[in-house]
PDB file of C-alpha atoms in Angstrom:
ATOM      1  CA  MET A 118      -9.679  12.703  -0.321  1.00 48.00           C
ATOM      2  CA  ALA A 119     -12.980  11.619  -1.570  1.00 51.00           C
ATOM      3  CA  THR A 120     -14.475   8.494   0.122  1.00 49.00           C
ATOM      4  CA  PRO A 121     -16.362   5.942  -2.082  1.00 55.00           C
ATOM      5  CA  PRO A 122     -19.838   5.689  -1.931  1.00 67.00           C
ATOM      6  CA  SER A 123     -21.330   3.411   0.521  1.00 76.00           C
ATOM      7  CA  SER A 124     -22.664   1.184  -1.864  1.00 91.00           C
ATOM      8  CA  ASP A 125     -18.978   0.205  -2.776  1.00 96.00           C
ATOM      9  CA  LEU A 126     -17.304  -2.689  -1.004  1.00 98.00           C
ATOM     10  CA  ILE A 127     -13.556  -2.765   0.008  1.00 98.00           C
ATOM     11  CA  LEU A 128     -11.841  -5.257   1.715  1.00 98.00           C
ATOM     12  CA  LEU A 129      -8.616  -7.037   2.759  1.00 98.00           C
ATOM     13  CA  VAL A 130      -9.063 -10.557   3.572  1.00 98.00           C
ATOM     14  CA  HIS A 131      -6.894 -13.348   5.154  1.00 98.00           C
ATOM     15  CA  GLN A 132      -8.778 -16.267   3.593  1.00 97.00           C
ATOM     16  CA  GLY A 133     -10.274 -17.077   0.166  1.00 98.00           C
ATOM     17  CA  ILE A 134     -12.009 -14.071  -1.719  1.00 98.00           C
ATOM     18  CA  ASP A 135     -15.785 -14.547  -2.311  1.00 98.00           C
ATOM     19  CA  ALA A 136     -15.712 -13.377  -5.866  1.00 98.00           C
ATOM     20  CA  ASP A 137     -19.206 -14.671  -6.158  1.00 98.00           C
ATOM     21  CA  ALA A 138     -20.342 -12.210  -3.392  1.00 98.00           C
ATOM     22  CA  LEU A 139     -18.488  -9.195  -4.827  1.00 98.00           C
ATOM     23  CA  VAL A 140     -20.204  -9.787  -8.072  1.00 98.00           C
ATOM     24  CA  HIS A 141     -23.568 -10.208  -6.189  1.00 98.00           C
ATOM     25  CA  HIS A 142     -22.736  -6.935  -4.424  1.00 97.00           C
ATOM     26  CA  VAL A 143     -22.560  -4.849  -7.416  1.00 98.00           C
ATOM     27  CA  ARG A 144     -25.249  -6.009  -9.486  1.00 97.00           C
ATOM     28  CA  THR A 145     -28.462  -4.151  -9.414  1.00 96.00           C
ATOM     29  CA  GLY A 146     -31.279  -3.825 -11.654  1.00 97.00           C
ATOM     30  CA  ALA A 147     -29.865  -0.478 -13.067  1.00 96.00           C
ATOM     31  CA  ASP A 148     -26.885  -2.364 -14.735  1.00 97.00           C
ATOM     32  CA  GLY A 149     -26.440  -3.674 -18.046  1.00 98.00           C
ATOM     33  CA  ALA A 150     -22.861  -4.943 -17.671  1.00 98.00           C
ATOM     34  CA  ILE A 151     -20.792  -6.265 -14.777  1.00 98.00           C
ATOM     35  CA  VAL A 152     -16.956  -6.464 -15.399  1.00 98.00           C
ATOM     36  CA  THR A 153     -14.570  -8.252 -13.404  1.00 98.00           C
ATOM     37  CA  PHE A 154     -10.868  -8.700 -13.048  1.00 98.00           C
ATOM     38  CA  ASP A 155      -9.510 -11.904 -11.066  1.00 98.00           C
ATOM     39  CA  GLY A 156      -5.824 -11.780 -10.134  1.00 98.00           C
ATOM     40  CA  CYS A 157      -4.195 -15.002  -9.688  1.00 98.00           C
ATOM     41  CA  VAL A 158      -1.153 -16.530  -8.313  1.00 98.00           C
ATOM     42  CA  ARG A 159       1.029 -17.832 -11.459  1.00 96.00           C
ATOM     43  CA  ASN A 160       3.140 -20.824 -11.213  1.00 97.00           C
ATOM     44  CA  GLN A 161       6.367 -18.949 -12.598  1.00 95.00           C
ATOM     45  CA  SER A 162       7.945 -16.011 -12.519  1.00 92.00           C
ATOM     46  CA  HIS A 163      10.738 -15.045 -15.090  1.00 89.00           C
ATOM     47  CA  GLY A 164      11.090 -18.677 -15.704  1.00 91.00           C
ATOM     48  CA  ARG A 165      11.652 -19.906 -12.131  1.00 94.00           C
ATOM     49  CA  ARG A 166       8.742 -22.303 -10.760  1.00 97.00           C
ATOM     50  CA  THR A 167       7.213 -20.494  -8.207  1.00 97.00           C
ATOM     51  CA  LEU A 168       6.047 -22.575  -5.061  1.00 98.00           C
ATOM     52  CA  TYR A 169       3.623 -19.919  -3.608  1.00 98.00           C
ATOM     53  CA  LEU A 170       3.349 -16.267  -2.666  1.00 98.00           C
ATOM     54  CA  ASP A 171       3.206 -14.382   0.797  1.00 98.00           C
ATOM     55  CA  TYR A 172       1.461 -10.968   0.673  1.00 98.00           C
ATOM     56  CA  GLU A 173       1.836  -8.365   3.269  1.00 98.00           C
ATOM     57  CA  ALA A 174       0.109  -4.827   3.517  1.00 98.00           C
ATOM     58  CA  TYR A 175       0.272  -1.558   5.313  1.00 98.00           C
ATOM     59  CA  GLU A 176      -3.452  -2.506   5.971  1.00 98.00           C
ATOM     60  CA  SER A 177      -5.028   0.828   7.086  1.00 98.00           C
ATOM     61  CA  MET A 178      -3.225   2.694   4.470  1.00 98.00           C
ATOM     62  CA  ALA A 179      -4.109  -0.040   1.892  1.00 98.00           C
ATOM     63  CA  LEU A 180      -7.683   0.191   2.772  1.00 98.00           C
ATOM     64  CA  ALA A 181      -7.770   3.846   2.393  1.00 98.00           C
ATOM     65  CA  LYS A 182      -5.828   3.981  -0.800  1.00 98.00           C
ATOM     66  CA  MET A 183      -8.212   1.258  -2.322  1.00 98.00           C
ATOM     67  CA  GLY A 184     -11.249   3.281  -1.167  1.00 98.00           C
ATOM     68  CA  GLU A 185      -9.799   6.507  -3.131  1.00 97.00           C
ATOM     69  CA  ILE A 186      -9.497   4.592  -6.209  1.00 98.00           C
ATOM     70  CA  ALA A 187     -13.194   3.370  -5.749  1.00 98.00           C
ATOM     71  CA  ALA A 188     -13.861   6.905  -5.541  1.00 97.00           C
ATOM     72  CA  GLU A 189     -11.814   8.128  -8.398  1.00 98.00           C
ATOM     73  CA  VAL A 190     -13.322   5.471 -10.699  1.00 98.00           C
ATOM     74  CA  HIS A 191     -16.842   7.018  -9.969  1.00 98.00           C
ATOM     75  CA  THR A 192     -15.436  10.557 -10.862  1.00 98.00           C
ATOM     76  CA  LYS A 193     -14.078   9.247 -14.144  1.00 98.00           C
ATOM     77  CA  PHE A 194     -16.512   6.696 -15.653  1.00 98.00           C
ATOM     78  CA  PRO A 195     -20.194   6.687 -15.543  1.00 98.00           C
ATOM     79  CA  ILE A 196     -20.383   3.314 -13.439  1.00 98.00           C
ATOM     80  CA  ASP A 197     -22.726   2.011 -10.928  1.00 98.00           C
ATOM     81  CA  ARG A 198     -20.909   0.307  -8.089  1.00 98.00           C
ATOM     82  CA  VAL A 199     -17.402  -1.155  -7.508  1.00 98.00           C
ATOM     83  CA  ALA A 200     -16.141  -3.963  -5.078  1.00 98.00           C
ATOM     84  CA  ILE A 201     -12.631  -4.298  -4.697  1.00 98.00           C
ATOM     85  CA  ALA A 202     -10.826  -7.283  -2.405  1.00 98.00           C
ATOM     86  CA  HIS A 203      -7.136  -8.033  -1.787  1.00 98.00           C
ATOM     87  CA  ARG A 204      -6.082 -11.373   0.077  1.00 98.00           C
ATOM     88  CA  LEU A 205      -3.143 -11.003   2.317  1.00 98.00           C
ATOM     89  CA  GLY A 206      -0.874 -14.130   3.690  1.00 98.00           C
ATOM     90  CA  ARG A 207       0.148 -17.209   1.864  1.00 98.00           C
ATOM     91  CA  LEU A 208      -1.375 -17.919  -1.381  1.00 98.00           C
ATOM     92  CA  GLU A 209      -0.857 -21.007  -3.633  1.00 98.00           C
ATOM     93  CA  ILE A 210      -0.766 -21.199  -7.335  1.00 98.00           C
ATOM     94  CA  GLY A 211      -4.012 -20.395  -9.046  1.00 98.00           C
ATOM     95  CA  GLU A 212      -5.465 -18.935  -6.119  1.00 98.00           C
ATOM     96  CA  THR A 213      -6.766 -15.406  -6.388  1.00 98.00           C
ATOM     97  CA  SER A 214      -5.163 -12.544  -4.886  1.00 98.00           C
ATOM     98  CA  VAL A 215      -7.148  -9.678  -5.835  1.00 98.00           C
ATOM     99  CA  PHE A 216     -10.639  -9.366  -7.463  1.00 98.00           C
ATOM    100  CA  ILE A 217     -12.429  -6.481  -8.667  1.00 98.00           C
ATOM    101  CA  ALA A 218     -16.206  -5.896  -9.773  1.00 98.00           C
ATOM    102  CA  VAL A 219     -17.530  -3.105 -11.504  1.00 98.00           C
ATOM    103  CA  SER A 220     -21.164  -2.662 -12.517  1.00 98.00           C
ATOM    104  CA  ALA A 221     -22.526   0.050 -15.033  1.00 98.00           C
ATOM    105  CA  PRO A 222     -25.383   1.054 -17.236  1.00 98.00           C
ATOM    106  CA  HIS A 223     -23.120   0.202 -20.259  1.00 98.00           C
ATOM    107  CA  ARG A 224     -20.402  -2.187 -21.054  1.00 98.00           C
ATOM    108  CA  ALA A 225     -17.644   0.399 -22.092  1.00 98.00           C
ATOM    109  CA  ALA A 226     -17.588   2.200 -18.626  1.00 98.00           C
ATOM    110  CA  ALA A 227     -17.373  -1.103 -16.897  1.00 98.00           C
ATOM    111  CA  PHE A 228     -14.645  -2.243 -18.837  1.00 98.00           C
ATOM    112  CA  GLU A 229     -12.535   0.807 -18.575  1.00 98.00           C
ATOM    113  CA  ALA A 230     -13.086   1.481 -14.929  1.00 98.00           C
ATOM    114  CA  CYS A 231     -12.106  -2.109 -14.152  1.00 98.00           C
ATOM    115  CA  ARG A 232      -9.025  -1.911 -16.060  1.00 98.00           C
ATOM    116  CA  TYR A 233      -8.292   1.644 -14.491  1.00 98.00           C
ATOM    117  CA  ALA A 234      -8.963   0.137 -10.808  1.00 98.00           C
ATOM    118  CA  ILE A 235      -6.240  -2.736 -11.050  1.00 98.00           C
ATOM    119  CA  ASP A 236      -3.777  -0.709 -12.774  1.00 98.00           C
ATOM    120  CA  THR A 237      -4.012   2.052 -10.331  1.00 98.00           C
ATOM    121  CA  LEU A 238      -4.128  -0.449  -7.529  1.00 98.00           C
ATOM    122  CA  LYS A 239      -0.827  -2.401  -8.521  1.00 98.00           C
ATOM    123  CA  ARG A 240       0.916   1.152  -8.744  1.00 96.00           C
ATOM    124  CA  SER A 241      -0.424   2.833  -5.358  1.00 97.00           C
ATOM    125  CA  VAL A 242      -1.666   0.767  -2.910  1.00 98.00           C
ATOM    126  CA  PRO A 243       0.870  -0.335  -0.261  1.00 98.00           C
ATOM    127  CA  ILE A 244       0.739  -4.075  -0.456  1.00 98.00           C
ATOM    128  CA  TRP A 245       3.824  -6.440  -1.282  1.00 98.00           C
ATOM    129  CA  LYS A 246       4.283  -9.916  -2.406  1.00 97.00           C
ATOM    130  CA  LYS A 247       7.034 -12.043  -1.603  1.00 98.00           C
ATOM    131  CA  GLU A 248       7.645 -14.959  -4.030  1.00 97.00           C
ATOM    132  CA  TYR A 249       8.980 -18.045  -2.778  1.00 98.00           C
ATOM    133  CA  PHE A 250      10.775 -20.512  -5.128  1.00 97.00           C
ATOM    134  CA  GLU A 251      12.651 -23.798  -4.651  1.00 95.00           C
ATOM    135  CA  ASP A 252      15.909 -22.238  -4.268  1.00 93.00           C
ATOM    136  CA  GLY A 253      14.894 -19.324  -2.004  1.00 95.00           C
ATOM    137  CA  ALA A 254      12.467 -16.235  -1.709  1.00 96.00           C
ATOM    138  CA  VAL A 255      12.424 -12.728  -3.072  1.00 95.00           C
ATOM    139  CA  TRP A 256      10.502  -9.670  -2.949  1.00 96.00           C
ATOM    140  CA  ALA A 257       8.557  -9.024  -5.985  1.00 95.00           C
ATOM    141  CA  ASP A 258       9.877  -6.067  -8.099  1.00 92.00           C
ATOM    142  CA  GLY A 259       7.397  -3.109  -7.827  1.00 94.00           C
ATOM    143  CA  GLU A 260       6.289   0.266  -8.716  1.00 93.00           C
ATOM    144  CA  LEU A 261       6.931   3.248  -6.431  1.00 94.00           C
ATOM    145  CA  PRO A 262       3.890   5.099  -5.977  1.00 94.00           C
ATOM    146  CA  PRO A 263       3.591   8.916  -6.982  1.00 91.00           C
ATOM    147  CA  VAL A 264       4.471  11.217  -4.053  1.00 92.00           C
ATOM    148  CA  PRO A 265       3.628  14.756  -3.635  1.00 86.00           C
ATOM    149  CA  GLN A 266       6.768  16.998  -4.604  1.00 76.00           C
ATOM    150  CA  ASP A 267       8.761  18.744  -1.963  1.00 59.00           C
ATOM    151  CA  THR A 268       7.017  21.947  -2.761  1.00 49.00           C
ATOM    152  CA  GLN A 269       3.511  20.702  -1.706  1.00 48.00           C
ATOM    153  CA  ALA A 270       4.868  19.637   1.656  1.00 46.00           C
ATOM    154  CA  ARG A 271       3.035  21.385   4.361  1.00 46.00           C
ATOM    155  CA  LYS A 272       3.869  25.299   4.545  1.00 44.00           C
ATOM    156  CA  SER A 273       5.241  24.764   8.193  1.00 43.00           C
ATOM    157  CA  ALA A 274       8.193  23.214   6.385  1.00 40.00           C
ATOM    158  CA  SER A 275       9.825  26.181   5.518  1.00 37.00           C
TER     159      SER A 275
ATOM    160  CA  MET B  98       6.687  23.434  27.724  1.00 44.00           C
ATOM    161  CA  SER B  99       4.539  21.593  30.120  1.00 45.00           C
ATOM    162  CA  SER B 100       5.180  22.640  33.589  1.00 46.00           C
ATOM    163  CA  VAL B 101       5.505  19.040  34.672  1.00 50.00           C
ATOM    164  CA  ALA B 102       8.331  18.509  32.400  1.00 49.00           C
ATOM    165  CA  PRO B 103      11.671  18.287  34.103  1.00 50.00           C
ATOM    166  CA  SER B 104      13.673  21.279  33.022  1.00 51.00           C
ATOM    167  CA  SER B 105      16.432  19.192  31.900  1.00 59.00           C
ATOM    168  CA  VAL B 106      14.380  17.335  29.194  1.00 65.00           C
ATOM    169  CA  LYS B 107      14.875  18.879  25.908  1.00 73.00           C
ATOM    170  CA  PRO B 108      11.547  19.266  24.059  1.00 82.00           C
ATOM    171  CA  SER B 109      11.173  16.269  21.450  1.00 93.00           C
ATOM    172  CA  ILE B 110       8.446  14.992  19.492  1.00 96.00           C
ATOM    173  CA  ARG B 111       7.618  11.272  19.229  1.00 97.00           C
ATOM    174  CA  VAL B 112       6.334   9.337  16.182  1.00 98.00           C
ATOM    175  CA  LYS B 113       5.535   5.761  15.258  1.00 98.00           C
ATOM    176  CA  VAL B 114       7.435   4.373  12.304  1.00 98.00           C
ATOM    177  CA  LEU B 115       6.872   1.430  10.443  1.00 98.00           C
ATOM    178  CA  PHE B 116       8.826  -0.562   7.953  1.00 97.00           C
ATOM    179  CA  PHE B 117       7.267  -2.868   5.196  1.00 97.00           C
ATOM    180  CA  GLY B 118       8.599  -5.700   2.887  1.00 95.00           C
ATOM    181  CA  ARG B 119      12.391  -5.938   2.210  1.00 94.00           C
ATOM    182  CA  LEU B 120      12.671  -2.674   4.322  1.00 94.00           C
ATOM    183  CA  LYS B 121      11.391  -4.157   7.417  1.00 94.00           C
ATOM    184  CA  GLU B 122      13.704  -7.023   6.868  1.00 92.00           C
ATOM    185  CA  ALA B 123      16.552  -4.883   6.684  1.00 92.00           C
ATOM    186  CA  ALA B 124      15.707  -2.432   9.459  1.00 92.00           C
ATOM    187  CA  GLY B 125      15.061  -5.560  11.919  1.00 91.00           C
ATOM    188  CA  ALA B 126      11.799  -4.347  12.863  1.00 91.00           C
ATOM    189  CA  ALA B 127       8.369  -3.549  11.918  1.00 95.00           C
ATOM    190  CA  GLU B 128       7.574  -0.835  14.048  1.00 96.00           C
ATOM    191  CA  GLU B 129       9.283   1.519  16.608  1.00 96.00           C
ATOM    192  CA  PHE B 130       8.734   4.769  18.386  1.00 97.00           C
ATOM    193  CA  VAL B 131      11.332   7.645  17.707  1.00 97.00           C
ATOM    194  CA  GLU B 132      11.905  10.689  19.585  1.00 96.00           C
ATOM    195  CA  LEU B 133      13.228  13.689  17.490  1.00 96.00           C
ATOM    196  CA  ALA B 134      13.826  17.344  18.009  1.00 96.00           C
ATOM    197  CA  PRO B 135      11.078  19.603  17.073  1.00 96.00           C
ATOM    198  CA  GLY B 136      11.098  20.691  13.443  1.00 95.00           C
ATOM    199  CA  SER B 137      12.590  17.294  12.286  1.00 97.00           C
ATOM    200  CA  ARG B 138      11.433  16.264   8.940  1.00 98.00           C
ATOM    201  CA  ILE B 139      11.130  12.798   7.396  1.00 98.00           C
ATOM    202  CA  GLU B 140      14.381  12.676   5.882  1.00 97.00           C
ATOM    203  CA  ASP B 141      16.072  13.448   9.192  1.00 97.00           C
ATOM    204  CA  LEU B 142      14.082  10.514  10.602  1.00 97.00           C
ATOM    205  CA  PHE B 143      15.278   8.237   8.119  1.00 97.00           C
ATOM    206  CA  ALA B 144      18.740   9.526   8.525  1.00 97.00           C
ATOM    207  CA  GLY B 145      18.790   8.643  12.002  1.00 96.00           C
ATOM    208  CA  PHE B 146      18.122   4.964  10.952  1.00 96.00           C
ATOM    209  CA  THR B 147      20.879   4.800   8.493  1.00 96.00           C
ATOM    210  CA  ALA B 148      22.937   6.329  11.262  1.00 95.00           C
ATOM    211  CA  ARG B 149      22.416   3.309  13.160  1.00 93.00           C
ATOM    212  CA  ARG B 150      22.141   0.626  10.209  1.00 93.00           C
ATOM    213  CA  PRO B 151      24.173   1.856   7.513  1.00 93.00           C
ATOM    214  CA  GLU B 152      22.850  -0.756   4.992  1.00 92.00           C
ATOM    215  CA  LEU B 153      19.591   0.934   5.110  1.00 94.00           C
ATOM    216  CA  ALA B 154      21.151   3.765   2.952  1.00 95.00           C
ATOM    217  CA  ARG B 155      20.903   1.781  -0.070  1.00 95.00           C
ATOM    218  CA  TYR B 156      17.112   1.695   0.151  1.00 95.00           C
ATOM    219  CA  ARG B 157      16.877   5.579  -0.032  1.00 94.00           C
ATOM    220  CA  SER B 158      16.411   6.094  -3.580  1.00 93.00           C
ATOM    221  CA  SER B 159      13.818   3.097  -3.913  1.00 94.00           C
ATOM    222  CA  LEU B 160      11.464   3.841  -1.085  1.00 95.00           C
ATOM    223  CA  VAL B 161       8.606   6.198  -0.428  1.00 96.00           C
ATOM    224  CA  ALA B 162       7.354   7.741   2.730  1.00 98.00           C
ATOM    225  CA  SER B 163       4.160   8.073   4.364  1.00 98.00           C
ATOM    226  CA  ARG B 164       2.902  10.474   6.946  1.00 98.00           C
ATOM    227  CA  ASN B 165      -0.698   9.394   8.492  1.00 98.00           C
ATOM    228  CA  GLN B 166      -1.622   6.848   5.699  1.00 97.00           C
ATOM    229  CA  GLU B 167      -0.592   9.475   2.952  1.00 97.00           C
ATOM    230  CA  PHE B 168       2.274   9.658   0.833  1.00 97.00           C
ATOM    231  CA  ALA B 169       4.510  12.603   1.945  1.00 98.00           C
ATOM    232  CA  ALA B 170       7.433  14.187   0.654  1.00 97.00           C
ATOM    233  CA  TRP B 171      11.086  13.616   2.263  1.00 97.00           C
ATOM    234  CA  SER B 172      10.945  17.414   3.244  1.00 97.00           C
ATOM    235  CA  THR B 173       7.646  16.530   5.278  1.00 97.00           C
ATOM    236  CA  PRO B 174       7.866  17.995   8.855  1.00 97.00           C
ATOM    237  CA  LEU B 175       6.853  15.718  11.510  1.00 98.00           C
ATOM    238  CA  ASP B 176       4.384  16.403  14.538  1.00 97.00           C
ATOM    239  CA  SER B 177       4.239  14.248  17.719  1.00 97.00           C
ATOM    240  CA  GLY B 178       1.863  11.344  17.254  1.00 98.00           C
ATOM    241  CA  ASP B 179       2.548  11.116  13.686  1.00 98.00           C
ATOM    242  CA  GLU B 180       2.534   7.669  12.214  1.00 98.00           C
ATOM    243  CA  ILE B 181       5.337   7.473   9.551  1.00 98.00           C
ATOM    244  CA  ALA B 182       5.919   4.449   7.276  1.00 98.00           C
ATOM    245  CA  PHE B 183       8.856   3.690   5.081  1.00 97.00           C
ATOM    246  CA  LEU B 184       7.430   1.946   1.998  1.00 97.00           C
ATOM    247  CA  PRO B 185       9.502  -0.038  -0.800  1.00 97.00           C
ATOM    248  CA  PRO B 186       8.140  -0.315  -4.607  1.00 97.00           C
ATOM    249  CA  VAL B 187       4.457  -2.011  -4.262  1.00 98.00           C
ATOM    250  CA  SER B 188       3.716  -5.078  -5.648  1.00 97.00           C
ATOM    251  CA  GLY B 189       0.182  -5.981  -4.966  1.00 97.00           C
ATOM    252  CA  GLY B 190      -2.383  -7.334  -7.563  1.00 96.00           C
TER     253      GLY B 190
END
């Protein structure tokens, strides 16, 4: 898979995400727009009051997949830089769980690339959240990432 | 075969297996090393776990596997040293 340009920033963190640092990272004199996505912890889920969330990841694979998303965004949209950070561990209501910043010469590409990045992250990066309620905890419903078909398995399979 | 291997030992491959999320709780472990016969595939590996823990079988249709940090089909053959993970539906973001 392609690797993202070294100018991109891909992070998994166990403390608060420094959103200002991510925005600063993507800001260059060549850009006319920076679009950011701030994903934060909501106080309820399907009508149940949420106390807090706990995120875990397959960290090595998650970093690789986040890097692939950044690389893909560069191939799809005329953008400049991408920064993606996801936080792990216990998060309280209102805290940022994921932050994405995309810079581009023009705003349309920055908007589209940022949207594409968060949508793809939610579908394909191995991170899981457990939701804690007053009366128990559940693993959040998620999405099954697309997997290569059996016919694409290595030829030594036959 | 290595000349140092005792002749009574059948050839086998050894893989590292990781479980995450609800699957980790169901499997009762986050990681484990498993020895299998050469030619085994990811589906054989999972079948070995369900034989030991039948309750894992109900997760089969709602999980994906990865081999060395890449999503992989159930028919993917295993090599010694592989890192295989069983991943429930992802819910990051």
